[in-house]
Tab-separated table of N, CA and C in Angstrom:
chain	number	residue	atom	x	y	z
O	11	UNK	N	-71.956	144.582	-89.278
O	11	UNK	CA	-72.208	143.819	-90.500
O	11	UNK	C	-71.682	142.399	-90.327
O	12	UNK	N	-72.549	141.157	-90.709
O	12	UNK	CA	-71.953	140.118	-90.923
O	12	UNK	C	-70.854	140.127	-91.746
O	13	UNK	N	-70.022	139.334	-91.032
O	13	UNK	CA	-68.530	138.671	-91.915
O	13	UNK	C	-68.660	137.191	-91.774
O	14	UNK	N	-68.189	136.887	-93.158
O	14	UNK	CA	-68.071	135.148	-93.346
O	14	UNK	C	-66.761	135.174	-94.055
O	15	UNK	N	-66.462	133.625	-93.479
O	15	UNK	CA	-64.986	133.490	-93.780
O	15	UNK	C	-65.252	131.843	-94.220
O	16	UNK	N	-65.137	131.812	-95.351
O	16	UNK	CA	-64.817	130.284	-95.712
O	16	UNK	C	-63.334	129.797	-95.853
O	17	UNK	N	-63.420	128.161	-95.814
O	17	UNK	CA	-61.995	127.749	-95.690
O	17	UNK	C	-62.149	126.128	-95.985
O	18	UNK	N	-61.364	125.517	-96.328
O	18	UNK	CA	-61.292	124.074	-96.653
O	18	UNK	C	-61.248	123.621	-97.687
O	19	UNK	N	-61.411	124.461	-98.544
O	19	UNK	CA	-61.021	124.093	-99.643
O	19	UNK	C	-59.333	123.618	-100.269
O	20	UNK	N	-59.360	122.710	-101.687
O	20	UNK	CA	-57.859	122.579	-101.560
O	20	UNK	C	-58.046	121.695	-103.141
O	21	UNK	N	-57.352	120.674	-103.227
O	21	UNK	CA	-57.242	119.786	-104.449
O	21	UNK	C	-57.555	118.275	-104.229
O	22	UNK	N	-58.203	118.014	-104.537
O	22	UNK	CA	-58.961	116.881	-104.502
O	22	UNK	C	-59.196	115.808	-105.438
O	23	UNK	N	-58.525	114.510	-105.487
O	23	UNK	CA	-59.012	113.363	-106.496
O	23	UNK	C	-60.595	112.689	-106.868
O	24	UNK	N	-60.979	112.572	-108.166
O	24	UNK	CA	-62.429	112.395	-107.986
O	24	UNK	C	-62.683	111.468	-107.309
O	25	UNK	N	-64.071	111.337	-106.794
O	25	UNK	CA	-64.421	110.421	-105.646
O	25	UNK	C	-63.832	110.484	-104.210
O	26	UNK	N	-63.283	111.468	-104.063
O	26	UNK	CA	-62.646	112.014	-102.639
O	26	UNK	C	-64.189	112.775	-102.115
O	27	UNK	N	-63.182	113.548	-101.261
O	27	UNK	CA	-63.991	114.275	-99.807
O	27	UNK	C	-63.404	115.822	-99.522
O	28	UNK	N	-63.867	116.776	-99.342
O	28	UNK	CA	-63.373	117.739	-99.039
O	28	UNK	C	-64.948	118.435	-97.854
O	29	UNK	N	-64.319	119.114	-96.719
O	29	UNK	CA	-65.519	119.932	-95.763
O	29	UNK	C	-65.113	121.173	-95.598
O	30	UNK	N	-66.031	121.880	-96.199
O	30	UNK	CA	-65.946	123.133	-95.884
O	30	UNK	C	-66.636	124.095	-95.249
O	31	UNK	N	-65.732	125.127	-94.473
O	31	UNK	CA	-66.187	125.961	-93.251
O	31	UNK	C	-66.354	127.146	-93.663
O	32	UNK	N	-68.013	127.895	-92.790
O	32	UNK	CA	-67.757	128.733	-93.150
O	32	UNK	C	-68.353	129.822	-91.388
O	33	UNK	N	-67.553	130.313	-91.266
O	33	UNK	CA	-67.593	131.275	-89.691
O	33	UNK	C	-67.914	132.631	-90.058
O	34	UNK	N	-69.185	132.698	-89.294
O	34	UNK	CA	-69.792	133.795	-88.920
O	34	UNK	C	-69.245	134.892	-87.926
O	35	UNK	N	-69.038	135.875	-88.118
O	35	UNK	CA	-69.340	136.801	-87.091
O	35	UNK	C	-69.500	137.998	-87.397
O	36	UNK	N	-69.571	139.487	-86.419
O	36	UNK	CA	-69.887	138.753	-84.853
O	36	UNK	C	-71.230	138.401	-84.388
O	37	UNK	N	-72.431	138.157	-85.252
O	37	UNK	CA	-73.407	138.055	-84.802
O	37	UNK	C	-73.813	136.861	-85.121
O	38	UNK	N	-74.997	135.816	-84.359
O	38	UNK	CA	-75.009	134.995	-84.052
O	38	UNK	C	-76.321	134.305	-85.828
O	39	UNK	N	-75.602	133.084	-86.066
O	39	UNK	CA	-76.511	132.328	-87.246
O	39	UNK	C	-77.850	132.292	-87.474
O	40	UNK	N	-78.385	131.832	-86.046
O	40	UNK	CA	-79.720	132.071	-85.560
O	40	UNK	C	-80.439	132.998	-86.173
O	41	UNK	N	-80.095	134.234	-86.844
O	41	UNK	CA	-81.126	135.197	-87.303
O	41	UNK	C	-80.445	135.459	-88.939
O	42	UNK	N	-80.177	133.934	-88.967
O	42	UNK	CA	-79.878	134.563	-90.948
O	42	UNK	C	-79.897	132.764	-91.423
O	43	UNK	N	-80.812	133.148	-92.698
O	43	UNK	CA	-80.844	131.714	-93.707
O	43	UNK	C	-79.161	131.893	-94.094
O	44	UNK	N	-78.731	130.368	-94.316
O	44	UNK	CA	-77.185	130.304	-94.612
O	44	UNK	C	-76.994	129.649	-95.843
O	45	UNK	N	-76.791	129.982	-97.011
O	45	UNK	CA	-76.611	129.102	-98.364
O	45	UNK	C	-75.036	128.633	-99.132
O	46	UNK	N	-74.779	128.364	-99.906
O	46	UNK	CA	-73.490	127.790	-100.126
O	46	UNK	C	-73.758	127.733	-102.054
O	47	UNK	N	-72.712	128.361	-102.491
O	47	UNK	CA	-72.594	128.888	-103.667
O	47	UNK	C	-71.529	128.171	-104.189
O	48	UNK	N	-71.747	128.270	-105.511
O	48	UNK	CA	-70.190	127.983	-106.427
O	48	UNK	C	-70.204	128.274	-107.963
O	49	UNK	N	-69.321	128.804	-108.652
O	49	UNK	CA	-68.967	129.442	-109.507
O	49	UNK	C	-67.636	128.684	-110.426
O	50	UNK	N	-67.971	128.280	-111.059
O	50	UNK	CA	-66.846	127.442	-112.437
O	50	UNK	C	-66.568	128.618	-113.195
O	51	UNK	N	-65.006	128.424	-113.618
O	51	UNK	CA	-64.535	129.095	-114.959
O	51	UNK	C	-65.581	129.548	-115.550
O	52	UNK	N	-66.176	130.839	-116.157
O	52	UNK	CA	-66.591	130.773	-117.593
O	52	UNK	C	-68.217	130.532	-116.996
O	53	UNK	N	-69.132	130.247	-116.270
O	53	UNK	CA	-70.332	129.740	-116.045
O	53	UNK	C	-71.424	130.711	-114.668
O	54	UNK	N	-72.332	130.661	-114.533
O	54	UNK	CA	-72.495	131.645	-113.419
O	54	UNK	C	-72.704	131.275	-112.395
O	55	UNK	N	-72.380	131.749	-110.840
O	55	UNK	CA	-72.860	131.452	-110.090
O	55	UNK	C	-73.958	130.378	-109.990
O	56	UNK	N	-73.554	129.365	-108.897
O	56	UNK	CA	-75.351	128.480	-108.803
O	56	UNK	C	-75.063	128.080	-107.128
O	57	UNK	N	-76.609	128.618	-106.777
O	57	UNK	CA	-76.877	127.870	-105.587
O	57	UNK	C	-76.911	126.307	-105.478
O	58	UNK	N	-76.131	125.950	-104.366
O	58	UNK	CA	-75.869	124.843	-104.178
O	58	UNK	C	-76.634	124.065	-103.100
O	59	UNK	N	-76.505	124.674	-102.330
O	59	UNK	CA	-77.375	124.666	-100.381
O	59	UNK	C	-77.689	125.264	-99.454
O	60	UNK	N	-78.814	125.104	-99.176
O	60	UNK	CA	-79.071	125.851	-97.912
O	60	UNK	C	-79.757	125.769	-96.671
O	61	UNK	N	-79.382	126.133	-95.912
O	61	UNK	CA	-80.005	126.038	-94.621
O	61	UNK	C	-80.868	127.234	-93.740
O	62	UNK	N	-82.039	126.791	-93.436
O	62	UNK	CA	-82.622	127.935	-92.765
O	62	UNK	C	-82.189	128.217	-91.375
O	63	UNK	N	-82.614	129.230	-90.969
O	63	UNK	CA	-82.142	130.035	-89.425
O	63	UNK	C	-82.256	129.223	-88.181
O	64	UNK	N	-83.546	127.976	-88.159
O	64	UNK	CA	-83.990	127.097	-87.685
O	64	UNK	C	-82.511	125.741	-87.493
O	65	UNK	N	-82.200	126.058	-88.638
O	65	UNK	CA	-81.168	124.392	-88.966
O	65	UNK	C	-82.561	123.619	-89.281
O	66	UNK	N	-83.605	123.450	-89.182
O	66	UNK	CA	-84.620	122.227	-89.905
O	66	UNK	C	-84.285	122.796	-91.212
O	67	UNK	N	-84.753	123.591	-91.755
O	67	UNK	CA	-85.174	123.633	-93.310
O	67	UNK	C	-83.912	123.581	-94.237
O	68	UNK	N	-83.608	122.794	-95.152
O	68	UNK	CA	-82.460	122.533	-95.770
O	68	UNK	C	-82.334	122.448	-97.071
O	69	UNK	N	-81.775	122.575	-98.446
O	69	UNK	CA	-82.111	122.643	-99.647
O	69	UNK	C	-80.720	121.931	-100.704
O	70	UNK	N	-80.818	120.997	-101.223
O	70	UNK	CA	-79.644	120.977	-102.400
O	70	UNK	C	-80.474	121.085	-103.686
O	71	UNK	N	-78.979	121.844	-104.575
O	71	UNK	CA	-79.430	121.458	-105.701
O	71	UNK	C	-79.435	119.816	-106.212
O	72	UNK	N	-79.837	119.797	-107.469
O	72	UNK	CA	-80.036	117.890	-108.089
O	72	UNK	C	-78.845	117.956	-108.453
O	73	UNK	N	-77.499	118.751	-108.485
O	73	UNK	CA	-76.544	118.845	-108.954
O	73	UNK	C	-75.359	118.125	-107.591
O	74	UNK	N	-75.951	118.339	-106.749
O	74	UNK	CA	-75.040	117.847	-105.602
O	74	UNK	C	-75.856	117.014	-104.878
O	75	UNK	N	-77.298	116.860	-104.885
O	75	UNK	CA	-78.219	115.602	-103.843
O	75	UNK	C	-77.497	114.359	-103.835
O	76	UNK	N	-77.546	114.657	-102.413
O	76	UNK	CA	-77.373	113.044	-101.935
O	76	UNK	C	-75.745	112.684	-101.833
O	77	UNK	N	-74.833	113.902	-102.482
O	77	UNK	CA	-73.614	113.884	-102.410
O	77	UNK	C	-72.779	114.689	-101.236
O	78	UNK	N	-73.719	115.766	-100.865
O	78	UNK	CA	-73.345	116.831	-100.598
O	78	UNK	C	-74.312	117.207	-99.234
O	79	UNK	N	-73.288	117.581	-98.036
O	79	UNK	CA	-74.358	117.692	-96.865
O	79	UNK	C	-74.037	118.905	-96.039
O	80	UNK	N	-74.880	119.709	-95.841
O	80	UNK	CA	-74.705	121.034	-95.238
O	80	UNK	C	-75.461	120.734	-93.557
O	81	UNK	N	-74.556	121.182	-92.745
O	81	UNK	CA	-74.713	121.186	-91.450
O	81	UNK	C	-74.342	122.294	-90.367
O	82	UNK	N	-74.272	122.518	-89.298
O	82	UNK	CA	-74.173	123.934	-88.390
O	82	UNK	C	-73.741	123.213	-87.015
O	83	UNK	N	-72.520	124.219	-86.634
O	83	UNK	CA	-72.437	124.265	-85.661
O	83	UNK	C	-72.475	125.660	-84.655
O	84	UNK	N	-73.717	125.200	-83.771
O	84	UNK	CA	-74.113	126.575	-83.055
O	84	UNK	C	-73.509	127.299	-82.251
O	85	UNK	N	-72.346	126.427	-81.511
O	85	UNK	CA	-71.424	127.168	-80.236
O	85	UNK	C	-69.950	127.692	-81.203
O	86	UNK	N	-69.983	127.362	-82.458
O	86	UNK	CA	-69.018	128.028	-83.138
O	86	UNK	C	-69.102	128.779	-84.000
O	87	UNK	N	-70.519	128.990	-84.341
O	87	UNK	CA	-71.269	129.636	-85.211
O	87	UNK	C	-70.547	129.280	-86.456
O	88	UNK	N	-70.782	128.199	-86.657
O	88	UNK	CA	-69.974	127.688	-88.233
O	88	UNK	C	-71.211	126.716	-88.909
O	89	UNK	N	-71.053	126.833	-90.480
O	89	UNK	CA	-72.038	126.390	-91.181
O	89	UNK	C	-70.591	125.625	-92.394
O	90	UNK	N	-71.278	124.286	-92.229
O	90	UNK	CA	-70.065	122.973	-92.778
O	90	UNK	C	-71.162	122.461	-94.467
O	91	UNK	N	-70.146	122.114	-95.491
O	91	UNK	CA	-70.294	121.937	-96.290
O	91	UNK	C	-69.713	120.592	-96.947
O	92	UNK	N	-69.949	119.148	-96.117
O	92	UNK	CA	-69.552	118.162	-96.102
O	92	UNK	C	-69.699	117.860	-97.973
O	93	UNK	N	-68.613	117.623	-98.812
O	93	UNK	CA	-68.645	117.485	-99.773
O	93	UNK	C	-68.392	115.697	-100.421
O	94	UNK	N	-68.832	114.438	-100.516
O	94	UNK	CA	-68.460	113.513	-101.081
O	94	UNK	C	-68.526	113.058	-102.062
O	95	UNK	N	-67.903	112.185	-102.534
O	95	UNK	CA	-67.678	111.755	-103.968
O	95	UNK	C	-68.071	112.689	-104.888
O	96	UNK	N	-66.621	113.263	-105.073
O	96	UNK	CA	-66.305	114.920	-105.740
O	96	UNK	C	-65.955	114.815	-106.780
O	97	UNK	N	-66.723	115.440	-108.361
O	97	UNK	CA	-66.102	115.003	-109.491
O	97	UNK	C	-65.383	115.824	-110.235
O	98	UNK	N	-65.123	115.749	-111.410
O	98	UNK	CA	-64.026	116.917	-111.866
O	98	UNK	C	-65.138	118.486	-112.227
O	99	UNK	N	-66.388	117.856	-112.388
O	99	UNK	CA	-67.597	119.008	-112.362
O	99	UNK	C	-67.697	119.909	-111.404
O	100	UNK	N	-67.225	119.682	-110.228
O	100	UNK	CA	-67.252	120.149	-109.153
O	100	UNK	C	-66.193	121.043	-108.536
O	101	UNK	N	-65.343	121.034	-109.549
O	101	UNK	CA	-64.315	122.122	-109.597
O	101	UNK	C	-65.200	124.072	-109.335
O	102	UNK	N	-64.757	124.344	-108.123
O	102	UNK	CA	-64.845	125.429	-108.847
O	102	UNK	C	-65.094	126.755	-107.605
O	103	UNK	N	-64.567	128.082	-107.208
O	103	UNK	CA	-64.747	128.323	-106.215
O	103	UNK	C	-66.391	128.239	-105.125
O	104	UNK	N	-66.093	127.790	-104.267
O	104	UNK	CA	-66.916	128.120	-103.321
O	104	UNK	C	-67.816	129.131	-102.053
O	105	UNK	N	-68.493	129.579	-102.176
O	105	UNK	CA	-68.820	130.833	-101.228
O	105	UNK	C	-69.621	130.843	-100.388
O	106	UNK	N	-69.823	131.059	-98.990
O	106	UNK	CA	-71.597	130.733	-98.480
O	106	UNK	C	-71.433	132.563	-97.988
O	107	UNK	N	-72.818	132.682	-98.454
O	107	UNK	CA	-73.973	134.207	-98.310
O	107	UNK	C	-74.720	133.715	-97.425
O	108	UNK	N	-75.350	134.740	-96.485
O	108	UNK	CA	-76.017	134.983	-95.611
O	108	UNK	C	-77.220	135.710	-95.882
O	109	UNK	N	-78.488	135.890	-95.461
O	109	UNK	CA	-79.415	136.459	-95.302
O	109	UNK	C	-80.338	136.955	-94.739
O	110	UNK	N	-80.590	138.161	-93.633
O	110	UNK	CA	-81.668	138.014	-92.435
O	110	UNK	C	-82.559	137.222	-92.528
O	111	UNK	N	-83.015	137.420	-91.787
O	111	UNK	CA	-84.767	136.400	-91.241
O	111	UNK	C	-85.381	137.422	-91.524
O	112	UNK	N	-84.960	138.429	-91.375
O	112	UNK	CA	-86.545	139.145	-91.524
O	112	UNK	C	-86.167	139.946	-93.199
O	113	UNK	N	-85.540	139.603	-93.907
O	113	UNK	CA	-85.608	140.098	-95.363
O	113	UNK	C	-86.128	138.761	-96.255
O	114	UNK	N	-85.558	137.486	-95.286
O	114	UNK	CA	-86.765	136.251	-96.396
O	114	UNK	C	-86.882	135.026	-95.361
O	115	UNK	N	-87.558	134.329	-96.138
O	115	UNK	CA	-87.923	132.934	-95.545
O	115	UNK	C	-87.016	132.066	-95.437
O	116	UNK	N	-86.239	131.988	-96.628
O	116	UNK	CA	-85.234	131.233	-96.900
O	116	UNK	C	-83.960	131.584	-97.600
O	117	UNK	N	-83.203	131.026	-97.461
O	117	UNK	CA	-81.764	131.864	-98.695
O	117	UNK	C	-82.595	131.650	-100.306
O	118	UNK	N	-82.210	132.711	-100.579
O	118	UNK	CA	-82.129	132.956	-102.456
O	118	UNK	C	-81.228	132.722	-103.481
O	119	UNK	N	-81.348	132.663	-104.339
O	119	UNK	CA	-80.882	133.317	-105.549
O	119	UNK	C	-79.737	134.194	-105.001
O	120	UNK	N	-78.516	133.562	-105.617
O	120	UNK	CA	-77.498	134.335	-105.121
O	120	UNK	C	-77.228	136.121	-105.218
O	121	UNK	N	-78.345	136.848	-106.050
O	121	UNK	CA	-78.653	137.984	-106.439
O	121	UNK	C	-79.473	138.938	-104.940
O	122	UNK	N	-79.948	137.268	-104.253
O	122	UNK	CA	-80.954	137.831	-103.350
O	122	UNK	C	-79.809	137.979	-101.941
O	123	UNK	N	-78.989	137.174	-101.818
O	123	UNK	CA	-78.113	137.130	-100.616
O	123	UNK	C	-77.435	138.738	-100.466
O	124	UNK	N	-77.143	138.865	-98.938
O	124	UNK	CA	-76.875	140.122	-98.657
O	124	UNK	C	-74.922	140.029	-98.303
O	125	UNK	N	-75.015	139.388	-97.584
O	125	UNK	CA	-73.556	139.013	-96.837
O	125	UNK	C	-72.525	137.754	-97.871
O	126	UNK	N	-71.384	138.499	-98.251
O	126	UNK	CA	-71.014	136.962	-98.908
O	126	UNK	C	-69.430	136.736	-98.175
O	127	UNK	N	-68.819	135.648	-98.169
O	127	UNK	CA	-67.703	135.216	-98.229
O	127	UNK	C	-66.709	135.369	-99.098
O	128	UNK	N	-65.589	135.528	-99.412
O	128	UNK	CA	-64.826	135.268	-100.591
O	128	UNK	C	-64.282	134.401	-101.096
O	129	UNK	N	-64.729	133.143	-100.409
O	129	UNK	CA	-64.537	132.354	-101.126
O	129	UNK	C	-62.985	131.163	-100.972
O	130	UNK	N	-63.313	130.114	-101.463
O	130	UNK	CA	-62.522	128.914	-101.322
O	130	UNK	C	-62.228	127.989	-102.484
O	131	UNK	N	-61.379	127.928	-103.315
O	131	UNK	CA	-61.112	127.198	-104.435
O	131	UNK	C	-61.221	125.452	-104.490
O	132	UNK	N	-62.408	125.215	-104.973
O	132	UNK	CA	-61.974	123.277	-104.784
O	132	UNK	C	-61.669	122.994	-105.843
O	133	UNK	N	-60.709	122.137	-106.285
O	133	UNK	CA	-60.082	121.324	-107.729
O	133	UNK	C	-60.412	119.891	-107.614
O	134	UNK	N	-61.120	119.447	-108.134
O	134	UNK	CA	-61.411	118.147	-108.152
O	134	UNK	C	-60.318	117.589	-109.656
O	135	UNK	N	-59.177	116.919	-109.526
O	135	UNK	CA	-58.649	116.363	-110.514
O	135	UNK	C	-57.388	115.052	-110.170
O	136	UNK	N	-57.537	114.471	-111.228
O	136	UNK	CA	-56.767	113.557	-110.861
O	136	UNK	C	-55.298	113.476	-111.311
């Protein structure tokens, strides 16, 4: 069974930076869409980003575009969650789920993800 382990998270002033990791194993990225989740106090789950099995196909929400950059590294099998200019909205744990290739095209709906992380707390406050 896939295991993911996120990490990097921490406390953060708005308009800062925080990157977060998330390591696969033991099987290799290549055969799973990789997405990136987060969950506020009180609110539900929302997909945030994602990346297909390829590394081409890539997705943000309008909630993080253009702020927020998801990237892979293949010889470490790690999937990065470059976070900038971070606001106090943005509080809130973090998770990336996994998904075969051959159960979808792309990551889902966090309902649809198979493999999850437990997660990484970001505090955006000043």
């Amino acid at each position: 069974q896939l295991q993911l382990v996120e990490s990097g998270g921490g406390l953060v002033q708005p308009g800062g930076s925080l990157r977060l990791s998330c390591a696969a194993s033991p099987f290799s990225l290549d055969y799973y869409h990789i997405g990136w989740f987060r969950q506020a106090p009180g609110k539900e789950r929302e997909r945030i980003s994602c990346m297909g099995s390829s590394g081409s196909a890539t997705y943000y929400a309008d909630s993080v575009k253009g702020r927020f950059t998801i990237s892979r590294d293949i010889a470490a099998n790690t999937v990065y969650l470059q976070m900038n200019g971070l606001k106090p909205g943005d509080t809130a744990v973090y998770y990336c789920a996994a998904v075969h290739i051959t159960a979808a095209t792309m990551c889902r709906e966090s309902d649809g993800m198979d493999y999850w992380g437990k997660g990484t707390l970001v505090t955006v406050s000043s």
